[in-house]
Short mmCIF file of C-alpha atoms and ligand atoms in Angstrom, two decimals:
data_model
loop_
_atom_site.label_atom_id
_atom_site.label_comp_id
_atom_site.label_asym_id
_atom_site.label_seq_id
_atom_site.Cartn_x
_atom_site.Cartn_y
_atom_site.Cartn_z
CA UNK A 1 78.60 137.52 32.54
CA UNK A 2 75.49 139.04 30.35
CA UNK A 3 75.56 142.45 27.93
CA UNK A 4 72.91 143.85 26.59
CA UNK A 5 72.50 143.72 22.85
CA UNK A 6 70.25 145.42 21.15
CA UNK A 7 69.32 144.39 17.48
CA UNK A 8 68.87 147.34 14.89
CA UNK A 9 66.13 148.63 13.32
CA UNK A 10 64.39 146.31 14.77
CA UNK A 11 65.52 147.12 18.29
CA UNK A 12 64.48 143.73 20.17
CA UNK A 13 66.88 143.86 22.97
CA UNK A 14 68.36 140.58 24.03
CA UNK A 15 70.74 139.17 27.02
CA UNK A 16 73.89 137.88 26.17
CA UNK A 17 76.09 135.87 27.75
CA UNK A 18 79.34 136.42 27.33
CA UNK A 19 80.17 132.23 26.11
CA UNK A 20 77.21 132.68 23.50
CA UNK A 21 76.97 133.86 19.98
CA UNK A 22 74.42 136.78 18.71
CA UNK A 23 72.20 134.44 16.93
CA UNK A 24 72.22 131.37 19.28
CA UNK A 25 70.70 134.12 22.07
CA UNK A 26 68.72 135.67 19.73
CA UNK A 27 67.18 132.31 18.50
CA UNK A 28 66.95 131.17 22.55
CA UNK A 29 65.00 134.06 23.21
CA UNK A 30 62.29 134.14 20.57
CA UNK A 31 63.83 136.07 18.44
CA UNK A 32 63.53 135.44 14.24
CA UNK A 33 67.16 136.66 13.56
CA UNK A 34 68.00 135.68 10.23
CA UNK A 35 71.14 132.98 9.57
CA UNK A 36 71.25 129.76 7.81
CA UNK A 37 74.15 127.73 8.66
CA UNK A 38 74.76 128.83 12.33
CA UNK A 39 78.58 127.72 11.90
CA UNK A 40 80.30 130.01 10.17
CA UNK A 41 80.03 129.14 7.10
CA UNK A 42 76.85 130.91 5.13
CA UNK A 43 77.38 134.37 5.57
CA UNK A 44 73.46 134.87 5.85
CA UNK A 45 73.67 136.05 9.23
CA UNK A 46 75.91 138.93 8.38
CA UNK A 47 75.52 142.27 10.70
CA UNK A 48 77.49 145.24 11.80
CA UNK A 49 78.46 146.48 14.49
CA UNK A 50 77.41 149.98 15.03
CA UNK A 51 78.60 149.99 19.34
CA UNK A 52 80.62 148.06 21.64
CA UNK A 53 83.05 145.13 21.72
CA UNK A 54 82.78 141.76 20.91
CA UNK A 55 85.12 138.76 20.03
CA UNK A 56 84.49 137.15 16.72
CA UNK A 57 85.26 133.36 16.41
CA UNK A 58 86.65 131.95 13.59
CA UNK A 59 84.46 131.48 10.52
CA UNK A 60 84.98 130.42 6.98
CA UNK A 61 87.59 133.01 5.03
CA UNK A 62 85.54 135.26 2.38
CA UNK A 63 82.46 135.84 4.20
CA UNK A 64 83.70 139.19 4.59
CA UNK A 65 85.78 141.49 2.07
CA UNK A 66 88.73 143.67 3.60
CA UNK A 67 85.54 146.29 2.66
CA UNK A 68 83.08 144.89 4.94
CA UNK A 69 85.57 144.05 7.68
CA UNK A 70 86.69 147.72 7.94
CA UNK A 71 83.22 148.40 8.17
CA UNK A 72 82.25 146.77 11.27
CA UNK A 73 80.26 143.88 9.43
CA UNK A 74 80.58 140.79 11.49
CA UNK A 75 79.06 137.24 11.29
CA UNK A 76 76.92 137.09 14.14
CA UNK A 77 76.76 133.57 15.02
CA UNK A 78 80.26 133.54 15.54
CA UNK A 79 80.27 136.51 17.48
CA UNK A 80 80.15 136.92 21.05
CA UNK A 81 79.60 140.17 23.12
CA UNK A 82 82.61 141.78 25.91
CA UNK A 83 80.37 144.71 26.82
CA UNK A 84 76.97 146.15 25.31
CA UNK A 85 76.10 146.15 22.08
CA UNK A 86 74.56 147.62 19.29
CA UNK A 87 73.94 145.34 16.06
CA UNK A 88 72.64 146.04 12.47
CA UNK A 89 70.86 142.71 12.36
CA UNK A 90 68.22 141.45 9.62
CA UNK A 91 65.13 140.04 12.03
CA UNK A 92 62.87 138.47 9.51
CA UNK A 93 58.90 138.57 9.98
CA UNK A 94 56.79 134.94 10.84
CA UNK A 95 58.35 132.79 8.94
CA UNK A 96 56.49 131.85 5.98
CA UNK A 97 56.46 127.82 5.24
CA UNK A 98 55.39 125.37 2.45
CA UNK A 99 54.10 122.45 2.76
CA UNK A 100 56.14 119.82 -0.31
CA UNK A 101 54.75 116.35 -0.70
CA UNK A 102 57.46 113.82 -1.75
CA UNK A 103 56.83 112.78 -5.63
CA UNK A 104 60.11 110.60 -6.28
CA UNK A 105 62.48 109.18 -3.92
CA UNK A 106 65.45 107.59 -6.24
CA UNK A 107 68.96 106.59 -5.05
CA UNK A 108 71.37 107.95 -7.18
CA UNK A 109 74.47 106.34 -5.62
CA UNK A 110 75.36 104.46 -2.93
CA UNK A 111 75.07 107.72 -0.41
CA UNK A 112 73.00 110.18 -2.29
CA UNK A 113 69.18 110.04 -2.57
CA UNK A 114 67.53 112.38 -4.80
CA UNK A 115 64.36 113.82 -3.24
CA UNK A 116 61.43 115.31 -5.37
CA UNK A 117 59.01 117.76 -3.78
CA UNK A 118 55.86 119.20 -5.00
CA UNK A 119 54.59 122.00 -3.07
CA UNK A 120 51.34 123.23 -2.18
CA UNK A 121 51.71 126.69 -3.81
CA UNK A 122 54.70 128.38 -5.72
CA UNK A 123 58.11 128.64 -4.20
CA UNK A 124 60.06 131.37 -5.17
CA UNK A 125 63.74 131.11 -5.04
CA UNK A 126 66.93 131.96 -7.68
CA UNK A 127 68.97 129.19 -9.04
CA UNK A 128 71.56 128.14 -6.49
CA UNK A 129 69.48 128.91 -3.23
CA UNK A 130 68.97 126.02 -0.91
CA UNK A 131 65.76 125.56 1.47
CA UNK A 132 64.87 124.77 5.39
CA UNK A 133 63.76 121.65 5.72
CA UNK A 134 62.06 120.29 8.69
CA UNK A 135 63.65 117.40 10.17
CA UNK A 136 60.15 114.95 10.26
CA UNK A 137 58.84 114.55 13.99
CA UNK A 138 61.27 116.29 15.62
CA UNK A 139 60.13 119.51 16.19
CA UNK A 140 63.00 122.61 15.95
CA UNK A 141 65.02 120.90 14.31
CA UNK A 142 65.96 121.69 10.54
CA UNK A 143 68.31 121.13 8.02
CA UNK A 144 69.89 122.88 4.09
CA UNK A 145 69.04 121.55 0.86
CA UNK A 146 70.14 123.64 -1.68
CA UNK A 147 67.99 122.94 -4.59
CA UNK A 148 69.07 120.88 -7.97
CA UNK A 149 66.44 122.06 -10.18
CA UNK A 150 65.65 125.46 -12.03
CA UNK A 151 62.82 127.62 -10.56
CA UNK A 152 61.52 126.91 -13.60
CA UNK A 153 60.76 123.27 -12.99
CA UNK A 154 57.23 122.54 -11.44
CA UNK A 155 59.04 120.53 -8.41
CA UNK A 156 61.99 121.08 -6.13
CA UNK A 157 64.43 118.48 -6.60
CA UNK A 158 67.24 117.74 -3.92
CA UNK A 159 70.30 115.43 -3.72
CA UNK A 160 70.89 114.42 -0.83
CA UNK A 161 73.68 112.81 1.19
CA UNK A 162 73.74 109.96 3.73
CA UNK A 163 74.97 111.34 6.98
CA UNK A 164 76.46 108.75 9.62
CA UNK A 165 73.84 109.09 12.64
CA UNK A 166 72.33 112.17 10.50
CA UNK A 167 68.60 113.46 11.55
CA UNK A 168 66.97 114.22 7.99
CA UNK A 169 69.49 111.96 6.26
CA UNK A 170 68.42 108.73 8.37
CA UNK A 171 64.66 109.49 7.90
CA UNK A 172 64.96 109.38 4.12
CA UNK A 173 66.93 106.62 3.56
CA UNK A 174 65.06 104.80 6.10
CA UNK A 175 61.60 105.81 6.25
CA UNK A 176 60.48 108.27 3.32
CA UNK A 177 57.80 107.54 0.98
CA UNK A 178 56.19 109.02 -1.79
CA UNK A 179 53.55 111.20 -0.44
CA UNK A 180 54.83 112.46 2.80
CA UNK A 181 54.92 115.76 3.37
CA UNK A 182 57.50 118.14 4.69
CA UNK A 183 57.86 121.98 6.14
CA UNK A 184 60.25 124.20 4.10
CA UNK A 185 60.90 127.65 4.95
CA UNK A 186 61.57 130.36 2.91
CA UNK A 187 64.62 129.81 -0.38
CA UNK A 188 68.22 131.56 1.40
CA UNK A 189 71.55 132.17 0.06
CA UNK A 190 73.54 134.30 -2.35
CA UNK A 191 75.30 131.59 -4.54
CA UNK A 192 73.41 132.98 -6.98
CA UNK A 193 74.43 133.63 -11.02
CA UNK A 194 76.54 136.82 -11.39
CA UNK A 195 74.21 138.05 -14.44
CA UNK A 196 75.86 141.93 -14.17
CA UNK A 197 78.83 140.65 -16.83
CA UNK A 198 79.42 137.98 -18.86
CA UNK A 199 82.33 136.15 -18.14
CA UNK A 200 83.72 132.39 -18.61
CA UNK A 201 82.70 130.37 -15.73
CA UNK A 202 84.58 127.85 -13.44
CA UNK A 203 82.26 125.17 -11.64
CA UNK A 204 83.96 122.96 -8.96
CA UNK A 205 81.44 120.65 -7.42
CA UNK A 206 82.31 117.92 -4.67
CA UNK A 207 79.69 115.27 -3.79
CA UNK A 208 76.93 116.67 -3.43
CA UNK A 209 77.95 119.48 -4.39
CA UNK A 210 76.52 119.06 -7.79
CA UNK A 211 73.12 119.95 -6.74
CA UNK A 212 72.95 123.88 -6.65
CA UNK A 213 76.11 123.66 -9.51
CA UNK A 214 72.99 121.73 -11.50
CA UNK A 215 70.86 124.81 -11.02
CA UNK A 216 73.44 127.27 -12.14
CA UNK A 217 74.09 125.49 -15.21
CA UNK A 218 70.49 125.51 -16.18
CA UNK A 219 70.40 129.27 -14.79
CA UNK A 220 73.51 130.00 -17.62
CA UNK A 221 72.12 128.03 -20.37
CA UNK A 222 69.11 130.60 -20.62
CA UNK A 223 71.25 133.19 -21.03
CA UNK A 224 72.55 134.43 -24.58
CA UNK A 225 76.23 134.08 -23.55
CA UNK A 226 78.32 132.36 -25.42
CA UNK A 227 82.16 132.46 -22.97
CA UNK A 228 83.23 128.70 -21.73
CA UNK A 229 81.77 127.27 -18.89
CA UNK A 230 83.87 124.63 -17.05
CA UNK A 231 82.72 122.18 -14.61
CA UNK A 232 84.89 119.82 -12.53
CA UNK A 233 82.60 117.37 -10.58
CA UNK A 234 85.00 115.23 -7.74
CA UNK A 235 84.24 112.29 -5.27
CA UNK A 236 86.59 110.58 -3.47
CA UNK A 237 85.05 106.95 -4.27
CA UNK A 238 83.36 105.77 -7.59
CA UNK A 239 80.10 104.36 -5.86
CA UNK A 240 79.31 108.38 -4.76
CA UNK A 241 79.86 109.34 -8.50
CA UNK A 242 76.12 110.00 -10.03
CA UNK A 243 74.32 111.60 -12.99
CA UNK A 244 77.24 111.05 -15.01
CA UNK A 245 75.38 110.31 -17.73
CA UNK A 246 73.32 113.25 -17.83
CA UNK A 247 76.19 115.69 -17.37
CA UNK A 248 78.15 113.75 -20.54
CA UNK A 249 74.69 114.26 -22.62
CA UNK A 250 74.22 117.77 -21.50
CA UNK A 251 78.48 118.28 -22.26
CA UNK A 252 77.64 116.74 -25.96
CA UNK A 253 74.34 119.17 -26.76
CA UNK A 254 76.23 122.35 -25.22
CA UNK A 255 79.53 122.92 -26.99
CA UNK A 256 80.08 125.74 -24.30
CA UNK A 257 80.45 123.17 -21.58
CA UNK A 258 83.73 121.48 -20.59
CA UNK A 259 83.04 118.51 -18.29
CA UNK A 260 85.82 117.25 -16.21
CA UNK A 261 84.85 114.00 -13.35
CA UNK A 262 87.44 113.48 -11.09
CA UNK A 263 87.22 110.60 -8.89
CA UNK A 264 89.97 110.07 -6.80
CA UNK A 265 89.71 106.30 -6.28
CA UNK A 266 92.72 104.41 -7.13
CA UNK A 267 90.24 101.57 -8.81
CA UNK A 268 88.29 104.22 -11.23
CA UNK A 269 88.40 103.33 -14.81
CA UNK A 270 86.22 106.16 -15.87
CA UNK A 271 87.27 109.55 -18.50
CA UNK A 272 90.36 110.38 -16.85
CA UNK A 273 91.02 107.93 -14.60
CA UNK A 274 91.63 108.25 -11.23
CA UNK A 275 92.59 112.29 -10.12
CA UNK A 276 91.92 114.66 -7.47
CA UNK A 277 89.41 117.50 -8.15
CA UNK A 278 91.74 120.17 -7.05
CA UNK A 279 95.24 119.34 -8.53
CA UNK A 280 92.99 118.85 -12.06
CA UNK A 281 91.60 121.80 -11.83
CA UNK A 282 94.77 123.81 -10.99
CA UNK A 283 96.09 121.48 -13.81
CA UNK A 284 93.93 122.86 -16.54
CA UNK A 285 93.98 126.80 -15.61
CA UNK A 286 94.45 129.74 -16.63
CA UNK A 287 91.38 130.82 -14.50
CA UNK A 288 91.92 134.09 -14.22
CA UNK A 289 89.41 135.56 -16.08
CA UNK A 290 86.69 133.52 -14.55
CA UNK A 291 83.86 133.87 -11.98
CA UNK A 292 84.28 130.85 -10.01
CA UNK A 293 81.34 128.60 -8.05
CA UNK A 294 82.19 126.28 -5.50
CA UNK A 295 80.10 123.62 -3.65
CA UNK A 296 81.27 120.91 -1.08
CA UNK A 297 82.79 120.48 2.01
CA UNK A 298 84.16 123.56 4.45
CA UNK A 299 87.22 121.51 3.90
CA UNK A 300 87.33 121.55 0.33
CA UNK A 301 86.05 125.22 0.04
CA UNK A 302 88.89 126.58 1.98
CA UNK A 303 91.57 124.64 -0.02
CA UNK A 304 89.79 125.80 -3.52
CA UNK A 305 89.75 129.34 -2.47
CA UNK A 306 93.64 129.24 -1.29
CA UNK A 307 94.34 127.55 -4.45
CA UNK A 308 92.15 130.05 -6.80
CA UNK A 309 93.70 132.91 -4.96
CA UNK A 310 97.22 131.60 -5.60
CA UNK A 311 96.05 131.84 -9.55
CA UNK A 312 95.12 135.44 -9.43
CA UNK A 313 91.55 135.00 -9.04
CA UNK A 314 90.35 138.07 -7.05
CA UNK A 315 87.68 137.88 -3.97
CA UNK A 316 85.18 138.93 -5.39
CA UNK A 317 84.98 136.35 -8.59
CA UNK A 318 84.84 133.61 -6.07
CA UNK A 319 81.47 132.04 -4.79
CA UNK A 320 80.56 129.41 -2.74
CA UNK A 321 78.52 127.75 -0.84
CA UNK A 322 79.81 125.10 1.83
CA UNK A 323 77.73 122.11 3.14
CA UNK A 324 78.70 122.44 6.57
CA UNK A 325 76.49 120.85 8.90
CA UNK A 326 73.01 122.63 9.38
CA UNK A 327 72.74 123.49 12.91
CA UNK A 328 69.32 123.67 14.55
C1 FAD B 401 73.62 126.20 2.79
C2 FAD B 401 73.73 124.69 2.87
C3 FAD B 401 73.25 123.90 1.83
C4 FAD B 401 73.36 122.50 1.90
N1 FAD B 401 72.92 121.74 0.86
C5 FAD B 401 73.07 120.40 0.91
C6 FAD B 401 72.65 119.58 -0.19
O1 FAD B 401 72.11 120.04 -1.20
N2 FAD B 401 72.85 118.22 -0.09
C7 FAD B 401 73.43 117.66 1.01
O2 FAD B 401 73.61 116.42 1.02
N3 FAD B 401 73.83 118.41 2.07
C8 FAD B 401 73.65 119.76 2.04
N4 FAD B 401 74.06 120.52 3.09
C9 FAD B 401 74.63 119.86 4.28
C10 FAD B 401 73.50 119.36 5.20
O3 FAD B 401 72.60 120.41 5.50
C11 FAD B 401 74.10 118.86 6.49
O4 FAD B 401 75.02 117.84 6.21
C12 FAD B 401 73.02 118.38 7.46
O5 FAD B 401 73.46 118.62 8.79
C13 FAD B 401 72.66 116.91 7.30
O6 FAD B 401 71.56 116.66 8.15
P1 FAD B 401 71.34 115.25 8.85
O7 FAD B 401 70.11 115.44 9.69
O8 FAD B 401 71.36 114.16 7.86
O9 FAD B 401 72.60 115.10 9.80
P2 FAD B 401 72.76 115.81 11.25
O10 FAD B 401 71.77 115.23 12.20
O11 FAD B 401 72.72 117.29 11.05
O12 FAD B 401 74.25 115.43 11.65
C14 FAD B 401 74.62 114.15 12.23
C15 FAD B 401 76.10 114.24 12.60
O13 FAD B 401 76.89 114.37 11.42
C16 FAD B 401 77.62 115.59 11.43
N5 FAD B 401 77.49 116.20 10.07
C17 FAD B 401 76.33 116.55 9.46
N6 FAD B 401 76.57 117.07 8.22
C18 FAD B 401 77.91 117.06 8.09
C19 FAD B 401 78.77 117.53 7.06
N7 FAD B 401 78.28 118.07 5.92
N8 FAD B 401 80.10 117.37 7.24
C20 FAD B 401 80.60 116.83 8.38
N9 FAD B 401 79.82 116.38 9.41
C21 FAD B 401 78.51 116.50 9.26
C22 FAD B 401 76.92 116.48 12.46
O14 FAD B 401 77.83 117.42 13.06
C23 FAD B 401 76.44 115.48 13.46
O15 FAD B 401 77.46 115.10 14.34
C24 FAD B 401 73.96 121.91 3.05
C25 FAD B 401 74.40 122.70 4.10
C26 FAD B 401 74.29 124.07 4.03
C27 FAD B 401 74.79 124.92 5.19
S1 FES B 402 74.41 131.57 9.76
FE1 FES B 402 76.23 132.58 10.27
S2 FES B 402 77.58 132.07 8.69
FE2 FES B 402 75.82 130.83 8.26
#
């Protein structure tokens, strides 16, 4: 069965079956609705519901405050129509894309490949934002970077993961070299630096992870504040561990900066030696008084926010960003 749903201000009016989300339809029918993730996990394509009933599937805990929920906001590519609808909806313009020619291409552990861009003009974006990237020769399809480097920095740098049977992934382990060139859309996200207080900070970082936590860092260290800044970097095994030695240089130059690795592998002889990221950093709490970033896995990001919540953390002091597979 179809409802009509019609998309506010923008009022394109789109037909909705009843087995398909707000954004897959809109996307199917031309539509530029505006999401990132399309799983449930982003938050970017947050709307409300100003008419009518729909069911919302689950999607990662947090997107939406008690505040939002009890004000109709839903994430609408997890949401699926049971009569007509009416939907606040952000419906962005033609999309605006760079073109980024690849300037370094440098494994930085067994599974991770950072990836240097140039671009052909200047990309705006805020520290912690991550980019569309076009998957090469295969047209529609694109993937999230979230960017590793300042805005500052006169190229976009990424770190990027090895996915088993992964698009992007397989094309730049595989095939890359310096001097391709690759679409980006425009910078998304709000894992962003809370500048509206100073507070200590709490960085947890899994895998990858590190990349937009990188950017953050950089973002604080411009500022005049002087609180503790904590950052807990995990992997599971010691080949995925990488830029340790820049983190332990920047740790030893910034006497506001509390490094912590945690590799979980039984055989890691590292600082520490082998721990969990999690358990270490409920370990070395209070973190109370902190505005917390995370980055990793959905997996991870759900059992950091029970865990922070458990230590009196409120909602709104927690941010993250979860690496969820980028659909479309
Ligand atoms: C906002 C955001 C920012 C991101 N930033 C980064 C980043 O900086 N670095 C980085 O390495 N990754 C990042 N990711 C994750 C990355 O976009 C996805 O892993 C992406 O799908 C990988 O593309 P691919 O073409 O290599 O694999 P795909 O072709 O997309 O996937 C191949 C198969 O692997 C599965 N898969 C893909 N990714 C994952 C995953 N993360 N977990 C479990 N299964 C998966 C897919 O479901 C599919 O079955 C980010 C994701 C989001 C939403
Ligand atoms: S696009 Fe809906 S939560 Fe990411």
């Amino acid at each position: 069965m179809e409802h009509e749903v019609i998309l506010e201000p923008s009022g394109h009016c789109l037909q909705v079956r009843e087995d398909q989300c707000i954004v897959e339809a809109a996307l199917e029918q031309g539509v530029a609705i505006h999401y990132g993730c399309g799983n449930g996990s982003c938050g970017d394509c947050k709307g409300r519901i100003v008419d009518g009933e729909g069911v919302q599937l689950p999607f990662m805990p947090l997107l939406l405050t008690p505040g939002e929920r009890a004000d109709n906001r839903a994430i609408l590519c997890k949401l699926q129509p049971r009569s007509a609808m009416r939907i606040e909806a952000q419906v962005d313009g033609a999309a605006e894309l760079w073109t980024g020619t690849v300037t370094t291409l440098q494994q930085l552990a067994s599974t991770v490949m950072e990836l240097r861009l140039r671009c052909d003009r200047p990309y705006p974006f805020r520290a912690g934002q991550y980019a569309r990237i076009a998957v090469p020769d295969q047209p529609g399809q694109w993937r999230s970077y979230s960017m590793a480097s300042h805005p500052s920095a006169a190229e976009l740098v990424f770190h990027i993961r090895a996915v088993a049977g992964g698009a992007f992934s397989h094309w730049l382990f595989a095939q890359a070299r310096v001097g391709d060139t690759l679409q980006l859309g425009p910078a998304q996200g709000e894992f962003t630096l809370q500048q509206n207080e100073e507070r200590p900070l709490l960085l947890v970082a899994a895998g990858t992870g590190l990349a937009p936590i990188e950017a953050i860092v950089q973002e604080r260290m411009r500022l005049p504040w002087t609180t503790p800044v904590a950052l807990f970097f995990g992997v599971r095994r010691a080949a995925d561990l990488y830029h340790l030695d820049d983190l332990q240089n920047l740790a030893d130059s910034w006497p506001n900066l509390r490094l912590e690795i945690c590799c979980s592998d039984p055989h890691f002889t590292g600082p520490g030696g082998p721990r969990r990221l999690l358990p270490s950093v409920s370990e070395n709490g209070p973190w109370s008084q902190h505005e917390v970033y995370l980055c990793g896995s959905p997996g991870m990001i759900e059992a950091a926010v029970d865990l922070l919540l458990s230590h009196g953390i409120v909602h709104e002091r927690i941010h993250f960003d979860s690496f969820a597979p980028s659909a479309g």
